[in-house]
Coordinates of C-alpha atoms in Angstrom, one line a residue:
Chain A
X1 CA -56.8 -67.0 -53.6
X2 CA -56.7 -65.7 -50.1
X3 CA -53.2 -64.6 -50.6
X4 CA -53.4 -62.7 -53.4
X5 CA -55.9 -61.1 -51.9
X6 CA -55.0 -60.1 -48.5
X7 CA -51.5 -59.2 -50.0
X8 CA -53.3 -56.6 -52.5
X9 CA -54.6 -55.9 -49.5
X10 CA -51.7 -55.3 -48.1
X11 CA -50.1 -52.9 -50.6
X12 CA -52.9 -51.1 -51.2
X13 CA -52.8 -49.6 -47.2
X14 CA -48.8 -49.3 -47.9
X15 CA -49.6 -47.4 -50.2
X16 CA -52.7 -45.4 -49.0
X17 CA -50.4 -44.7 -45.8
X18 CA -46.9 -43.7 -48.5
X19 CA -49.2 -41.4 -50.5
X20 CA -50.3 -39.9 -46.5
X21 CA -46.5 -39.3 -45.7
X22 CA -46.2 -38.0 -49.2
X23 CA -48.5 -35.5 -49.3
X24 CA -48.0 -33.7 -46.0
X25 CA -44.4 -33.1 -46.7
X26 CA -45.8 -31.8 -49.6
X27 CA -48.1 -29.5 -47.4
X28 CA -45.2 -28.9 -44.9
X29 CA -42.4 -27.5 -47.3
X30 CA -45.1 -26.0 -49.5
X31 CA -47.2 -23.8 -47.5
X32 CA -49.6 -21.3 -49.1
X33 CA -48.5 -18.7 -51.5
X34 CA -49.7 -16.2 -49.0
X35 CA -46.7 -16.8 -46.3
X36 CA -48.8 -16.7 -43.3
X37 CA -48.4 -20.3 -42.3
X38 CA -45.7 -19.7 -39.4
X39 CA -47.5 -20.5 -36.3
X40 CA -46.3 -18.1 -32.9
X41 CA -42.7 -18.8 -32.2
X42 CA -43.9 -17.6 -28.7
X43 CA -45.9 -20.6 -28.4
X44 CA -42.9 -23.6 -28.8
X45 CA -41.3 -24.9 -25.9
X46 CA -38.3 -26.7 -27.8
X47 CA -36.1 -25.3 -30.2
X48 CA -38.9 -24.9 -32.8
X49 CA -38.0 -25.9 -36.4
X50 CA -37.7 -23.9 -39.3
X51 CA -40.5 -22.8 -40.6
X52 CA -40.7 -24.2 -44.5
X53 CA -41.6 -21.4 -47.0
X54 CA -42.1 -21.8 -50.5
X55 CA -39.8 -20.7 -52.9
X56 CA -41.9 -17.8 -54.8
X57 CA -44.1 -15.6 -52.7
X58 CA -47.3 -14.6 -54.6
X59 CA -46.3 -11.2 -55.8
X60 CA -49.2 -9.9 -58.5
X61 CA -51.7 -7.9 -55.6
X62 CA -52.8 -4.6 -54.7
X63 CA -49.7 -3.4 -52.8
X64 CA -50.7 0.7 -50.7
X65 CA -46.6 2.4 -49.2
X66 CA -47.1 2.4 -45.4
X67 CA -46.0 6.2 -45.7
X68 CA -43.9 5.8 -41.9
X69 CA -40.5 5.9 -43.3
X70 CA -38.8 9.6 -45.4
X71 CA -37.5 7.9 -47.9
X72 CA -39.2 11.3 -51.1
X73 CA -37.4 14.8 -49.2
X74 CA -39.0 16.4 -52.2
X75 CA -40.6 19.3 -49.2
X76 CA -38.2 21.3 -49.9
X77 CA -35.8 21.9 -53.2
X78 CA -32.3 21.7 -51.6
X79 CA -32.7 18.2 -49.5
X80 CA -29.2 15.7 -49.9
X81 CA -30.4 13.8 -46.7
X82 CA -28.7 10.6 -46.7
X83 CA -27.1 10.6 -50.5
X84 CA -23.7 10.6 -51.2
X85 CA -22.8 13.2 -54.4
X86 CA -20.1 13.3 -55.9
X87 CA -19.3 16.9 -56.7
X88 CA -20.0 16.1 -59.8
X89 CA -24.0 15.4 -58.9
X90 CA -24.1 17.6 -56.2
X91 CA -23.6 21.1 -59.1
X92 CA -26.0 19.5 -61.2
X93 CA -28.8 19.2 -57.8
X94 CA -28.5 22.5 -57.1
X95 CA -28.8 24.2 -60.3
X96 CA -31.8 22.7 -60.9
X97 CA -35.4 24.4 -60.9
X98 CA -38.4 22.9 -60.2
X99 CA -40.1 24.8 -62.7
X100 CA -38.5 23.3 -65.2
X101 CA -40.8 20.6 -65.1
X102 CA -43.6 24.0 -65.6
X103 CA -42.7 23.7 -69.2
X104 CA -45.4 21.9 -71.1
X105 CA -43.4 19.8 -72.7
X106 CA -41.3 18.3 -70.2
X107 CA -45.0 18.4 -67.5
X108 CA -45.4 14.8 -68.2
X109 CA -41.7 12.9 -69.0
X110 CA -42.4 11.0 -65.8
X111 CA -39.9 10.2 -63.3
X112 CA -37.5 7.5 -63.8
X113 CA -37.0 3.7 -62.2
X114 CA -36.8 4.8 -59.0
X115 CA -39.3 6.4 -58.6
X116 CA -41.2 2.4 -57.3
X117 CA -40.1 3.3 -53.9
X118 CA -39.4 7.3 -54.0
X119 CA -43.2 7.9 -54.9
X120 CA -45.2 7.9 -52.6
X121 CA -48.0 5.4 -54.4
X122 CA -48.7 2.4 -54.0
X123 CA -48.0 -1.5 -56.2
X124 CA -50.4 -3.0 -58.3
X125 CA -48.5 -5.5 -60.0
X126 CA -49.6 -8.1 -62.5
X127 CA -47.6 -11.5 -64.3
X128 CA -48.0 -12.1 -68.1
X129 CA -47.7 -15.7 -69.5
X130 CA -47.2 -17.0 -72.4
X131 CA -50.1 -18.5 -73.5
X132 CA -48.5 -21.3 -75.5
X133 CA -46.6 -22.4 -72.6
X134 CA -48.2 -20.9 -69.6
X135 CA -45.2 -20.4 -68.5
X136 CA -44.2 -16.9 -66.3
X137 CA -43.0 -14.2 -69.0
X138 CA -43.0 -11.5 -66.6
X139 CA -44.0 -8.8 -63.9
X140 CA -45.2 -5.6 -64.7
X141 CA -46.4 -2.4 -61.8
X142 CA -48.5 -0.2 -63.2
X143 CA -47.9 2.9 -64.0
X144 CA -49.0 5.9 -62.0
X145 CA -50.1 9.3 -64.2
X146 CA -45.9 10.4 -63.1
X147 CA -44.6 7.6 -63.6
X148 CA -43.7 4.3 -66.5
X149 CA -43.9 1.2 -64.7
X150 CA -41.7 -0.8 -65.3
X151 CA -42.0 -5.0 -66.8
X152 CA -39.7 -6.3 -64.4
X153 CA -38.7 -9.8 -67.2
X154 CA -38.6 -13.4 -65.9
X155 CA -37.7 -15.5 -69.2
X156 CA -35.0 -14.8 -69.1
X157 CA -34.2 -12.8 -72.3
X158 CA -30.5 -11.7 -72.5
X159 CA -30.7 -7.4 -71.9
X160 CA -29.8 -6.3 -74.5
X161 CA -27.2 -4.0 -76.4
X162 CA -25.7 -1.2 -74.1
X163 CA -26.5 0.6 -77.1
X164 CA -29.3 -0.1 -77.4
X165 CA -31.9 2.5 -76.0
X166 CA -32.1 4.1 -72.9
X167 CA -36.3 4.7 -71.7
X168 CA -37.3 6.2 -68.1
X169 CA -38.2 3.2 -67.1
X170 CA -34.9 1.1 -68.0
X171 CA -34.4 -2.3 -68.5
X172 CA -35.1 -5.1 -66.0
X173 CA -34.7 -9.0 -65.3
X174 CA -35.8 -11.2 -62.4
X175 CA -34.8 -14.2 -60.9
X176 CA -36.4 -15.9 -57.4
X177 CA -33.9 -16.7 -55.4
X178 CA -33.9 -17.2 -51.6
X179 CA -36.6 -16.6 -51.3
X180 CA -37.2 -13.1 -53.3
X181 CA -36.8 -11.9 -55.8
X182 CA -35.1 -10.2 -57.0
X183 CA -34.0 -8.2 -59.6
X184 CA -31.3 -5.8 -61.9
X185 CA -32.2 -3.2 -64.0
X186 CA -30.0 -0.8 -66.8
X187 CA -30.8 0.7 -69.8
X188 CA -31.9 3.9 -68.9
X189 CA -32.3 7.2 -69.6
X190 CA -30.8 9.7 -67.4
X191 CA -33.0 11.2 -65.3
X192 CA -32.9 12.3 -61.5
X193 CA -33.0 10.0 -58.2
X194 CA -34.6 12.6 -56.8
X195 CA -37.6 15.0 -57.6
X196 CA -35.9 17.7 -56.0
X197 CA -33.2 17.2 -59.6
X198 CA -30.5 15.1 -57.4
X199 CA -29.0 13.8 -62.0
X200 CA -28.8 9.9 -61.8
X201 CA -26.8 9.5 -65.3
X202 CA -27.4 7.1 -67.4
X203 CA -25.2 4.7 -67.0
X204 CA -26.6 4.1 -63.9
X205 CA -28.2 0.4 -62.5
X206 CA -29.8 -0.7 -60.0
X207 CA -30.8 -3.6 -58.1
X208 CA -33.7 -4.5 -56.1
X209 CA -35.3 -6.9 -53.7
X210 CA -38.5 -8.0 -52.5
X211 CA -39.0 -9.1 -49.9
X212 CA -42.9 -10.6 -48.3
X213 CA -43.7 -11.4 -44.7
X214 CA -46.8 -12.0 -44.5
X215 CA -48.8 -9.0 -46.1
X216 CA -46.2 -6.8 -45.9
X217 CA -43.3 -6.5 -49.2
X218 CA -40.4 -4.4 -48.7
X219 CA -38.9 -3.1 -51.0
X220 CA -34.9 -2.8 -51.3
X221 CA -33.4 -0.9 -53.7
X222 CA -30.1 -0.2 -54.5
X223 CA -28.8 2.5 -57.0
X224 CA -25.5 3.0 -58.2
X225 CA -23.7 6.1 -60.0
X226 CA -20.8 5.9 -61.8
X227 CA -21.1 9.3 -62.1
X228 CA -23.4 11.4 -59.8
X229 CA -23.2 8.9 -56.2
X230 CA -19.9 8.5 -54.3
X231 CA -21.6 5.3 -52.9
X232 CA -25.0 3.9 -53.4
X233 CA -28.2 4.9 -52.3
X234 CA -30.2 2.1 -50.4
X235 CA -33.9 2.3 -49.5
X236 CA -36.2 0.4 -48.7
X237 CA -39.5 1.1 -48.3
X238 CA -42.5 -1.0 -47.0
X239 CA -46.2 -1.6 -48.7
X240 CA -48.8 -3.7 -46.7
X241 CA -51.5 -5.7 -49.2
X242 CA -54.8 -4.0 -50.0
X243 CA -57.6 -5.5 -50.0
X244 CA -59.1 -3.3 -52.7
X245 CA -57.5 -2.6 -56.0
X246 CA -55.4 0.5 -56.2
X247 CA -55.5 2.5 -59.8
X248 CA -53.1 5.1 -60.6
X249 CA -53.0 5.0 -63.8
X250 CA -55.2 8.7 -64.6
X251 CA -54.2 10.3 -67.9
X252 CA -51.2 13.4 -67.3
X253 CA -52.2 15.8 -69.3
X254 CA -49.8 18.7 -69.8
X255 CA -51.4 22.3 -69.8
X256 CA -50.1 26.0 -69.6
X257 CA -48.4 26.9 -66.5
X258 CA -46.4 30.2 -66.9
X259 CA -43.7 28.5 -69.3
X260 CA -44.3 29.5 -73.5
X261 CA -42.5 25.9 -75.6
X262 CA -39.3 26.6 -76.7
X263 CA -38.3 29.4 -74.1
X264 CA -34.6 28.9 -71.7
X265 CA -35.3 26.2 -69.8
X266 CA -35.6 27.5 -66.9
X267 CA -31.6 26.7 -63.8
X268 CA -30.8 28.1 -61.4
X269 CA -26.2 29.4 -61.2
X270 CA -25.1 26.4 -58.2
X271 CA -23.4 29.1 -55.6
X272 CA -26.5 31.3 -55.6
X273 CA -30.1 28.9 -55.3
X274 CA -31.3 31.3 -53.5
X275 CA -33.1 28.1 -51.5
X276 CA -29.5 26.8 -50.4
X277 CA -30.4 27.5 -46.9
X278 CA -33.3 26.7 -46.4
X279 CA -33.6 23.5 -44.9
X280 CA -30.7 24.0 -42.8
X281 CA -32.6 26.8 -40.9
X282 CA -36.0 25.2 -41.1
X283 CA -34.9 22.5 -39.0
X284 CA -30.5 23.3 -37.4
X285 CA -29.9 20.7 -40.0
X286 CA -25.7 20.6 -40.5
X287 CA -25.2 22.2 -44.5
X288 CA -22.8 18.4 -45.3
X289 CA -26.1 16.9 -44.9
X290 CA -28.3 19.0 -47.3
X291 CA -25.6 18.1 -49.4
X292 CA -25.4 15.2 -49.4
X293 CA -22.0 14.3 -48.4
X294 CA -21.4 10.6 -47.3
X295 CA -20.0 11.0 -44.3
X296 CA -23.3 12.2 -43.3
X297 CA -24.6 8.2 -44.1
X298 CA -22.5 6.9 -40.5
X299 CA -23.1 7.2 -36.9
X300 CA -19.5 7.7 -37.1
X301 CA -20.8 11.4 -37.5
X302 CA -23.7 11.4 -35.6
X303 CA -21.0 11.5 -32.7
X304 CA -18.9 14.2 -34.6
X305 CA -22.0 17.0 -34.4
X306 CA -23.1 15.4 -30.7
X307 CA -21.4 18.6 -29.3
X308 CA -22.7 21.7 -31.9
X309 CA -25.7 20.7 -33.3
X310 CA -29.1 22.4 -31.3
X311 CA -32.9 21.1 -31.4
X312 CA -35.3 23.4 -33.2
X313 CA -37.4 24.7 -30.7
X314 CA -41.1 23.5 -31.2
X315 CA -42.9 25.0 -34.2
X316 CA -46.1 26.7 -33.3
X317 CA -46.5 28.3 -36.5
X318 CA -46.9 27.5 -39.5
X319 CA -46.5 23.5 -38.8
X320 CA -47.8 20.2 -40.2
X321 CA -50.2 18.2 -38.0
X322 CA -47.8 16.2 -36.9
X323 CA -45.6 18.9 -35.4
X324 CA -43.1 19.0 -37.9
X325 CA -42.7 22.2 -40.0
X326 CA -43.7 23.5 -43.3
X327 CA -42.4 25.9 -45.7
X328 CA -42.2 29.7 -44.7
X329 CA -40.9 30.7 -48.2
X330 CA -41.4 34.0 -49.0
X331 CA -41.9 34.8 -53.5
X332 CA -39.6 33.6 -55.5
X333 CA -36.5 35.8 -55.9
Chain B
X1 CA -49.3 -60.6 -59.7
X2 CA -47.0 -60.9 -56.3
X3 CA -44.2 -60.4 -57.3
X4 CA -45.3 -57.0 -58.8
X5 CA -47.1 -56.0 -56.3
X6 CA -43.7 -56.3 -53.7
X7 CA -42.5 -54.7 -56.4
X8 CA -43.7 -52.1 -56.5
X9 CA -44.3 -51.8 -52.5
X10 CA -40.7 -52.0 -52.5
X11 CA -40.1 -49.1 -55.1
X12 CA -43.3 -47.1 -53.1
X13 CA -41.6 -48.0 -49.1
X14 CA -37.6 -46.5 -50.7
X15 CA -39.1 -43.9 -51.9
X16 CA -41.1 -43.0 -48.7
X17 CA -37.8 -43.1 -46.6
X18 CA -36.6 -40.9 -48.7
X19 CA -39.1 -37.8 -48.7
X20 CA -39.4 -39.0 -44.5
X21 CA -35.3 -38.4 -44.6
X22 CA -35.4 -35.3 -46.6
X23 CA -38.4 -33.6 -43.9
X24 CA -36.1 -33.6 -41.3
X25 CA -33.2 -31.6 -42.8
X26 CA -31.8 -30.9 -45.5
X27 CA -28.8 -33.7 -46.1
X28 CA -30.6 -35.7 -44.0
X29 CA -28.7 -35.0 -40.9
X30 CA -29.9 -34.6 -37.7
X31 CA -30.0 -30.7 -36.3
X32 CA -30.8 -30.5 -32.8
X33 CA -30.1 -27.1 -32.4
X34 CA -31.4 -23.2 -33.8
X35 CA -27.3 -22.2 -34.5
X36 CA -27.3 -25.7 -36.7
X37 CA -30.1 -25.1 -38.3
X38 CA -29.9 -21.1 -38.7
X39 CA -31.0 -21.1 -43.2
X40 CA -28.6 -17.2 -43.0
X41 CA -25.5 -16.9 -41.7
X42 CA -26.5 -12.4 -38.8
X43 CA -23.5 -13.2 -37.1
X44 CA -20.6 -10.4 -37.8
X45 CA -20.2 -6.5 -36.7
X46 CA -22.7 -4.6 -38.7
X47 CA -23.0 -1.1 -39.2
X48 CA -26.3 1.0 -40.0
X49 CA -26.9 3.4 -43.8
X50 CA -28.3 6.3 -42.8
X51 CA -29.8 6.5 -46.2
X52 CA -34.0 7.1 -44.7
X53 CA -36.0 9.0 -41.7
X54 CA -31.7 10.4 -41.1
X55 CA -33.6 13.8 -40.0
X56 CA -35.1 11.4 -37.6
X57 CA -32.3 9.0 -36.4
X58 CA -29.1 11.5 -36.8
X59 CA -29.7 14.1 -35.2
X60 CA -32.7 14.8 -32.6
X61 CA -35.9 16.5 -33.8
X62 CA -38.0 19.5 -32.3
X63 CA -40.4 18.4 -29.1
X64 CA -44.0 17.6 -30.5
X65 CA -42.8 16.4 -33.8
X66 CA -44.2 12.7 -34.8
X67 CA -44.5 12.5 -38.5
X68 CA -44.4 9.4 -40.4
X69 CA -45.8 7.7 -37.5
X70 CA -49.4 6.4 -37.3
X71 CA -50.0 8.1 -32.9
X72 CA -53.3 7.8 -31.0
X73 CA -54.4 11.1 -29.3
X74 CA -53.5 9.6 -26.3
X75 CA -49.9 10.0 -27.4
X76 CA -50.0 13.6 -27.9
X77 CA -49.9 15.6 -24.5
X78 CA -47.3 13.3 -23.8
X79 CA -45.0 14.1 -27.2
X80 CA -45.8 17.8 -26.5
X81 CA -44.5 16.6 -22.4
X82 CA -41.5 15.7 -23.1
X83 CA -38.5 15.9 -20.4
X84 CA -35.2 14.6 -21.2
X85 CA -33.7 16.2 -18.1
X86 CA -36.4 14.4 -16.0
X87 CA -36.1 11.2 -17.7
X88 CA -32.4 11.7 -17.1
X89 CA -33.0 12.6 -13.4
X90 CA -35.8 9.8 -12.9
X91 CA -33.0 7.4 -14.5
X92 CA -34.5 6.3 -18.1
X93 CA -32.5 7.6 -20.2
X94 CA -32.4 5.0 -22.5
X95 CA -35.6 5.1 -23.2
X96 CA -35.1 5.6 -27.0
X97 CA -33.5 2.8 -27.3
X98 CA -36.0 0.1 -26.0
X99 CA -36.7 -2.5 -28.8
X100 CA -39.1 -0.3 -31.0
X101 CA -36.3 2.0 -31.7
X102 CA -33.1 0.1 -30.8
X103 CA -32.6 -0.8 -34.6
X104 CA -33.4 2.9 -35.8
X105 CA -30.4 4.5 -33.7
X106 CA -26.9 4.7 -35.2
X107 CA -25.1 2.2 -35.0
X108 CA -23.8 -1.0 -34.8
X109 CA -24.7 -4.1 -34.3
X110 CA -22.6 -7.0 -33.3
X111 CA -24.2 -10.5 -33.7
X112 CA -23.6 -14.1 -31.9
X113 CA -24.6 -16.9 -30.7
X114 CA -24.6 -16.7 -26.7
X115 CA -25.6 -20.8 -27.0
X116 CA -26.9 -23.0 -29.7
X117 CA -30.6 -21.8 -28.9
X118 CA -30.0 -18.3 -28.0
X119 CA -28.9 -15.8 -31.0
X120 CA -27.3 -12.3 -29.3
X121 CA -27.8 -9.2 -30.4
X122 CA -25.3 -6.3 -28.9
X123 CA -25.9 -3.1 -29.8
X124 CA -23.4 0.3 -29.5
X125 CA -25.1 3.2 -29.1
X126 CA -26.4 2.8 -25.7
X127 CA -24.7 -0.2 -25.0
X128 CA -27.7 -2.6 -25.0
X129 CA -28.0 -6.0 -25.5
X130 CA -31.3 -8.3 -27.5
X131 CA -31.3 -11.8 -26.5
X132 CA -32.8 -13.9 -29.3
X133 CA -34.0 -17.1 -27.7
X134 CA -35.4 -19.8 -30.4
X135 CA -36.4 -22.1 -27.1
X136 CA -39.5 -20.0 -26.0
X137 CA -39.3 -20.5 -22.0
X138 CA -42.6 -20.6 -19.8
X139 CA -43.6 -17.8 -20.0
X140 CA -42.2 -15.0 -17.3
X141 CA -43.6 -12.9 -14.9
X142 CA -39.9 -11.0 -14.9
X143 CA -39.2 -7.0 -14.8
X144 CA -40.4 -5.6 -18.0
X145 CA -37.1 -4.3 -19.7
X146 CA -35.9 -2.2 -22.3
X147 CA -35.2 -4.9 -25.1
X148 CA -38.3 -7.4 -23.3
X149 CA -38.0 -11.0 -24.0
X150 CA -37.4 -12.1 -28.0
X151 CA -39.0 -15.6 -29.3
X152 CA -37.2 -16.5 -33.0
X153 CA -37.8 -18.3 -35.4
X154 CA -35.9 -19.5 -38.2
X155 CA -37.8 -19.0 -41.7
X156 CA -36.3 -22.1 -44.4
X157 CA -36.8 -21.8 -48.3
X158 CA -38.1 -24.2 -49.3
X159 CA -35.2 -25.6 -51.6
X160 CA -32.3 -26.8 -50.8
X161 CA -29.6 -24.2 -49.6
X162 CA -31.9 -21.4 -50.4
X163 CA -31.1 -19.2 -47.6
X164 CA -34.6 -18.0 -45.2
X165 CA -35.7 -15.7 -42.8
X166 CA -35.3 -14.5 -39.1
X167 CA -38.4 -13.3 -37.6
X168 CA -39.0 -12.3 -33.9
X169 CA -41.3 -11.3 -31.6
X170 CA -40.7 -9.1 -29.1
X171 CA -43.3 -8.6 -25.2
X172 CA -42.1 -7.5 -21.7
X173 CA -40.4 -4.0 -22.5
X174 CA -40.6 -0.8 -20.8
X175 CA -42.3 1.5 -21.8
X176 CA -39.9 3.1 -24.6
X177 CA -39.8 6.7 -27.2
X178 CA -39.9 5.1 -30.8
X179 CA -38.0 8.7 -31.7
X180 CA -35.5 10.3 -29.5
X181 CA -37.8 13.3 -28.8
X182 CA -40.4 11.9 -26.9
X183 CA -43.3 10.3 -29.0
X184 CA -44.0 6.9 -27.2
X185 CA -45.0 2.7 -27.1
X186 CA -46.2 1.8 -24.2
X187 CA -46.0 -2.0 -22.3
X188 CA -48.5 -3.2 -23.9
X189 CA -46.6 -3.0 -27.0
X190 CA -45.3 -5.5 -29.2
X191 CA -43.1 -5.9 -31.6
X192 CA -42.3 -7.9 -35.1
X193 CA -39.4 -7.9 -36.9
X194 CA -38.1 -10.3 -40.2
X195 CA -34.2 -10.7 -40.9
X196 CA -32.7 -10.7 -44.2
X197 CA -30.1 -11.0 -45.9
X198 CA -29.4 -9.3 -49.7
X199 CA -26.5 -9.5 -51.3
X200 CA -24.4 -5.7 -52.6
X201 CA -23.0 -6.4 -56.5
X202 CA -19.7 -4.7 -54.3
X203 CA -19.5 -8.0 -52.7
X204 CA -20.7 -6.9 -50.0
X205 CA -24.3 -7.9 -47.6
X206 CA -26.9 -5.9 -46.3
X207 CA -29.7 -7.0 -43.1
X208 CA -32.3 -5.3 -44.0
X209 CA -34.6 -6.0 -40.6
X210 CA -39.1 -5.3 -41.5
X211 CA -39.7 -3.7 -38.0
X212 CA -43.7 -3.7 -37.1
X213 CA -44.9 -2.4 -33.6
X214 CA -48.1 -2.3 -33.0
X215 CA -49.2 -0.7 -29.5
X216 CA -53.0 -0.7 -28.5
X217 CA -52.6 2.3 -27.2
X218 CA -50.3 5.0 -27.5
X219 CA -50.7 3.6 -31.8
X220 CA -53.7 4.6 -34.3
X221 CA -51.9 1.2 -37.6
X222 CA -47.9 -0.4 -37.2
X223 CA -45.6 1.9 -37.4
X224 CA -42.9 0.0 -40.1
X225 CA -39.9 0.7 -40.4
X226 CA -36.7 -1.5 -42.2
X227 CA -33.6 0.2 -41.5
X228 CA -31.0 -1.3 -43.5
X229 CA -26.8 -2.6 -41.8
X230 CA -23.7 -3.0 -44.1
X231 CA -21.4 -5.6 -43.3
X232 CA -18.4 -5.1 -41.2
X233 CA -15.2 -7.2 -41.9
X234 CA -14.5 -6.5 -38.6
X235 CA -15.4 -4.7 -35.4
X236 CA -12.7 -1.9 -35.3
X237 CA -15.1 0.6 -35.3
X238 CA -16.8 -1.4 -32.8
X239 CA -18.4 2.0 -29.9
X240 CA -20.2 1.9 -27.0
X241 CA -21.3 5.1 -25.6
X242 CA -23.7 5.1 -22.8
X243 CA -28.0 6.0 -23.7
X244 CA -28.3 9.9 -23.3
X245 CA -31.9 11.6 -23.3
X246 CA -30.9 14.2 -25.3
X247 CA -28.9 12.4 -28.7

């Protein structure tokens, strides 16, 4: 009887010890969803063991834009810096007239999937689960007034036929990979990769990676287009977790902006685009860079123009708050 | 009854041992160096792919322009007084190649292991070298340098072979410029970085460096950028150039 009692107590003690070990290990490997557990590496004196992070992070919430990187490139009509365009893409872009967006039937057309990182707004992300199984079905990035939003399907559903309907948002599937959310978008309607009319064809695809480090979300976009891009357009944009919910979902309400419905679509003859030299002159930029030639994306190009480039003088009038030049445009030709 | 309890104890002990082994390292091996523990491979040659902030990185912006940088009022007089000739004369032509800016300077990186616990990054632009020490030494009283002192730690994803990230914190750097045209950061700044690798659809690899500069003197808010680099097959395009105050 006494031996039984001792044995039971020993086993009980062993059980508690084992469960404690497992619990401690589970805590070490899981970590909090916010990924803020990492200790400051400067506090360690030996090669620190890697911090162990969960394979997924909390993606939902409101993420405010940081605006510390220039990715919009829409302050002047002809700014294709940072793009590698085909000749056809460049010609299409130069034929674009911003007045198209004043046509009442186009005012609420919105922008395509790439505008998630190219636009000025933050991301409001929610998740949707199957009501029965409770398994994750999708993430949704809410629309803005001029963006259609994005649904990232996480349930492994098949991609639709290549002949299926193409939309502004396209069709996006996602999966967790290497601690990041990886997503792939197809089935986009022909549209634009910049608001200044740089085109993106309906054959384009976009690969996304969403990385979270503490309260910073870095979104990596790799857009490929066999028609209009010589090389992928790669954009990485930062967002910061917002303590207050963001909501940019104002409805788009079309109104008369001087263009009668049914009149011709405003456009420009590419070779006569009156804004072609505006950005070039304003900032002394090389023409091939402003027009999106591939070689301008690599360091060799910087060396090539080193001896010929002259910085513009400091801005002394019509300056922005940060000392930048602002448009000094005369009447529209 | 006693036999049942013993059986339970044996099973739990076995499970516990397995768990403990797994907790040490995936695969059970005893790894001791940062090089051994690397969840991702950063080594090799990488080239800047300048699709963002082109106007601020590929050419020298106009004096006085600091758009997109959350500067404090204390920074504005310094920005407006930028004098590259004076920097050159004072031997400070590397001010725009310091740790606060170097990852944004167009160029190539060569990443190697200097030793088992020190990752080395050479940048051909400005011929700069950064050392990421995983084994932190006692805080040195060394003079500040352009690249400061960087302490690194791997962040490994829980699932085996699931990759991870590198976190680096740098301090004790000389005051420098966030941009070529004299937008300053002070010696009191700290730079936190996260290095991530992403596959490209064409089979290549992309290195993404999320960089957070915090400076109580010249910034009102953290200055966060995320320059990216494409992996290159070799160092055939490696081209070290000296620092320049103007270019």
